[in-house]
Amino acid sequence: MFNTTTIIGLIAAFCTTLSFLPQALQTIKTKDTSGISLSMYSLFTFGTVLWFIFGIMSTNYPIMIANGITLVLALIILTYKIRYK
Amino acid sequence: MFNTTTIIGLIAAFCTTLSFLPQALQTIKTKDTSGISLSMYSLFTFGTVLWFIFGIMSTNYPIMIANGITLVLALIILTYKIRYK
């Protein structure tokens, strides 16, 4: 089965991926994007697209799934930042 | 040398790691953390610590370095969020 290192990696991926959910929910609810950096979410969203492409090219499903979820959440935050800045 | 997939992965890691720099700089400069989610940065920082431990345990230097940098930046943002909420 999974060894300790793999389990730590899976929990790590779960935390960093899911962490964008409360940010997206807060941003949708409050429309408050004043403290959020446009540069961060532009660069981060672009990077996540590249991670997703990397996942496809290396047929790595965990990377595809984790970055697919993160991409949707980051795109929501970026869209709100551009719309309600 | 590097193939296309590896190069895309390296650029992806560069973008998602460095994206937290403009956020940290903006937060330090403006102290405006109103739009930033405390839950996001708590969960994200914890996840990055686990990624860093995962990097050490699997002797994966790119993961150690990328998450070490992200950890410092995320910790700065989290500290400001707690201090200036």
Tab-separated table of C-alpha atoms in Angstrom:
chain	number	residue	atom	x	y	z
A	1	MET	CA	0.000	0.000	0.000
A	2	PHE	CA	1.047	3.642	0.444
A	3	ASN	CA	4.187	4.458	2.413
A	4	THR	CA	4.507	7.429	4.813
A	5	THR	CA	6.096	9.705	2.202
A	6	THR	CA	3.266	9.089	-0.297
A	7	ILE	CA	0.614	9.700	2.369
A	8	ILE	CA	2.265	13.011	3.362
A	9	GLY	CA	2.390	13.995	-0.340
A	10	LEU	CA	-1.308	13.174	-0.786
A	11	ILE	CA	-2.345	15.195	2.302
A	12	ALA	CA	-0.096	18.051	1.103
A	13	ALA	CA	-1.749	18.033	-2.357
A	14	PHE	CA	-5.210	17.889	-0.749
A	15	CYS	CA	-4.447	20.926	1.489
A	16	THR	CA	-2.831	23.177	-1.122
A	17	THR	CA	-5.531	22.353	-3.719
A	18	LEU	CA	-8.516	22.738	-1.389
A	19	SER	CA	-7.128	25.893	0.251
A	20	PHE	CA	-8.345	27.950	-2.725
A	21	LEU	CA	-11.955	26.911	-2.028
A	22	PRO	CA	-12.507	29.146	1.073
A	23	GLN	CA	-10.823	32.045	-0.806
A	24	ALA	CA	-13.112	31.572	-3.829
A	25	LEU	CA	-16.215	31.291	-1.599
A	26	GLN	CA	-15.247	34.406	0.410
A	27	THR	CA	-14.558	36.381	-2.773
A	28	ILE	CA	-17.883	35.313	-4.359
A	29	LYS	CA	-19.781	36.182	-1.156
A	30	THR	CA	-18.149	39.524	-0.284
A	31	LYS	CA	-16.896	40.677	-3.723
A	32	ASP	CA	-14.049	42.204	-1.654
A	33	THR	CA	-10.871	41.821	-3.694
A	34	SER	CA	-8.985	44.905	-2.449
A	35	GLY	CA	-6.269	42.949	-0.627
A	36	ILE	CA	-5.857	40.386	-3.401
A	37	SER	CA	-2.943	40.813	-5.821
A	38	LEU	CA	-3.895	40.819	-9.514
A	39	SER	CA	-0.294	39.928	-10.422
A	40	MET	CA	-0.414	36.910	-8.124
A	41	TYR	CA	-3.610	35.463	-9.584
A	42	SER	CA	-2.565	36.215	-13.195
A	43	LEU	CA	0.753	34.422	-12.741
A	44	PHE	CA	-0.717	31.667	-10.573
A	45	THR	CA	-3.563	30.900	-13.025
A	46	PHE	CA	-1.094	30.799	-15.933
A	47	GLY	CA	1.169	28.456	-13.929
A	48	THR	CA	-1.767	26.185	-13.080
A	49	VAL	CA	-2.683	25.941	-16.802
A	50	LEU	CA	0.921	24.841	-17.447
A	51	TRP	CA	0.752	22.293	-14.556
A	52	PHE	CA	-2.472	20.932	-16.098
A	53	ILE	CA	-0.801	20.618	-19.538
A	54	PHE	CA	2.210	18.997	-17.829
A	55	GLY	CA	-0.176	16.480	-16.197
A	56	ILE	CA	-1.750	15.641	-19.554
A	57	MET	CA	1.614	15.300	-21.347
A	58	SER	CA	3.061	13.047	-18.633
A	59	THR	CA	-0.267	11.160	-18.194
A	60	ASN	CA	-0.116	11.973	-14.472
A	61	TYR	CA	-3.738	11.899	-13.253
A	62	PRO	CA	-3.115	13.257	-9.697
A	63	ILE	CA	-1.408	16.341	-11.191
A	64	MET	CA	-4.188	16.727	-13.801
A	65	ILE	CA	-6.998	16.449	-11.224
A	66	ALA	CA	-5.366	18.611	-8.509
A	67	ASN	CA	-4.462	21.370	-10.964
A	68	GLY	CA	-7.790	21.107	-12.812
A	69	ILE	CA	-9.609	21.854	-9.522
A	70	THR	CA	-7.138	24.614	-8.565
A	71	LEU	CA	-7.472	26.151	-12.047
A	72	VAL	CA	-11.273	26.498	-11.746
A	73	LEU	CA	-10.961	28.095	-8.263
A	74	ALA	CA	-8.103	30.423	-9.299
A	75	LEU	CA	-10.035	31.493	-12.430
A	76	ILE	CA	-13.078	32.417	-10.288
A	77	ILE	CA	-10.889	34.560	-7.960
A	78	LEU	CA	-9.076	36.163	-10.938
A	79	THR	CA	-12.392	36.970	-12.690
A	80	TYR	CA	-13.771	38.629	-9.538
A	81	LYS	CA	-10.505	40.558	-9.069
A	82	ILE	CA	-10.716	41.944	-12.617
A	83	ARG	CA	-14.452	42.677	-12.362
A	84	TYR	CA	-14.565	44.199	-8.838
A	85	LYS	CA	-11.155	45.820	-8.454
B	1	MET	CA	18.832	17.583	-22.057
B	2	PHE	CA	15.307	18.499	-20.921
B	3	ASN	CA	12.325	17.400	-22.998
B	4	THR	CA	9.254	19.588	-23.658
B	5	THR	CA	7.227	18.085	-20.791
B	6	THR	CA	10.007	18.763	-18.254
B	7	ILE	CA	10.441	22.335	-19.520
B	8	ILE	CA	6.667	22.979	-19.180
B	9	GLY	CA	6.793	21.537	-15.645
B	10	LEU	CA	9.726	23.780	-14.706
B	11	ILE	CA	8.002	26.924	-16.048
B	12	ALA	CA	4.800	25.851	-14.248
B	13	ALA	CA	6.671	25.446	-10.934
B	14	PHE	CA	8.402	28.799	-11.462
B	15	CYS	CA	5.065	30.604	-12.070
B	16	THR	CA	3.066	29.067	-9.199
B	17	THR	CA	5.962	29.534	-6.737
B	18	LEU	CA	6.839	33.097	-7.728
B	19	SER	CA	3.174	34.176	-7.933
B	20	PHE	CA	3.094	34.544	-4.139
B	21	LEU	CA	5.852	37.195	-4.296
B	22	PRO	CA	3.663	40.071	-5.663
B	23	GLN	CA	0.948	39.118	-3.128
B	24	ALA	CA	3.435	39.200	-0.229
B	25	LEU	CA	4.913	42.527	-1.441
B	26	GLN	CA	1.441	44.099	-1.869
B	27	THR	CA	0.353	42.887	1.586
B	28	ILE	CA	3.549	44.209	3.256
B	29	LYS	CA	3.176	47.573	1.464
B	30	THR	CA	-0.556	48.190	1.941
B	31	LYS	CA	-1.298	46.052	5.048
B	32	ASP	CA	-4.681	45.544	3.320
B	33	THR	CA	-5.735	41.963	4.018
B	34	SER	CA	-9.515	42.437	3.961
B	35	GLY	CA	-10.116	40.415	0.778
B	36	ILE	CA	-7.694	37.650	1.778
B	37	SER	CA	-9.124	34.440	3.261
B	38	LEU	CA	-7.601	33.384	6.606
B	39	SER	CA	-8.815	29.804	6.003
B	40	MET	CA	-7.055	29.724	2.645
B	41	TYR	CA	-3.667	30.835	3.987
B	42	SER	CA	-3.923	28.633	7.106
B	43	LEU	CA	-4.644	25.541	5.001
B	44	PHE	CA	-2.213	26.532	2.240
B	45	THR	CA	0.674	27.186	4.663
B	46	PHE	CA	0.042	23.865	6.416
B	47	GLY	CA	-0.019	22.097	3.012
B	48	THR	CA	3.225	23.775	1.977
B	49	VAL	CA	4.916	22.582	5.202
B	50	LEU	CA	3.806	19.032	4.283
B	51	TRP	CA	5.097	19.463	0.700
B	52	PHE	CA	8.437	20.608	2.152
B	53	ILE	CA	8.581	17.536	4.461
B	54	PHE	CA	7.589	15.357	1.461
B	55	GLY	CA	10.502	16.895	-0.513
B	56	ILE	CA	12.958	16.117	2.306
B	57	MET	CA	11.671	12.539	2.782
B	58	SER	CA	11.837	11.776	-0.948
B	59	THR	CA	15.133	13.716	-1.359
B	60	ASN	CA	13.470	15.753	-4.121
B	61	TYR	CA	15.355	19.064	-4.259
B	62	PRO	CA	13.049	20.895	-6.739
B	63	ILE	CA	10.048	20.186	-4.438
B	64	MET	CA	12.076	21.209	-1.363
B	65	ILE	CA	13.288	24.475	-2.924
B	66	ALA	CA	9.969	25.478	-4.568
B	67	ASN	CA	7.951	24.791	-1.417
B	68	GLY	CA	10.585	26.316	0.851
B	69	ILE	CA	10.254	29.605	-1.072
B	70	THR	CA	6.433	29.373	-1.175
B	71	LEU	CA	6.365	28.617	2.565
B	72	VAL	CA	8.262	31.800	3.451
B	73	LEU	CA	5.968	33.930	1.235
B	74	ALA	CA	2.756	32.250	2.476
B	75	LEU	CA	3.893	32.673	6.111
B	76	ILE	CA	4.437	36.414	5.554
B	77	ILE	CA	0.906	36.790	4.082
B	78	LEU	CA	-0.625	34.662	6.878
B	79	THR	CA	1.181	36.680	9.587
B	80	TYR	CA	-0.088	39.971	8.117
B	81	LYS	CA	-3.613	38.531	7.806
B	82	ILE	CA	-3.627	37.573	11.508
B	83	ARG	CA	-2.036	40.863	12.606
B	84	TYR	CA	-4.037	43.314	10.427
B	85	LYS	CA	-7.413	41.630	10.014
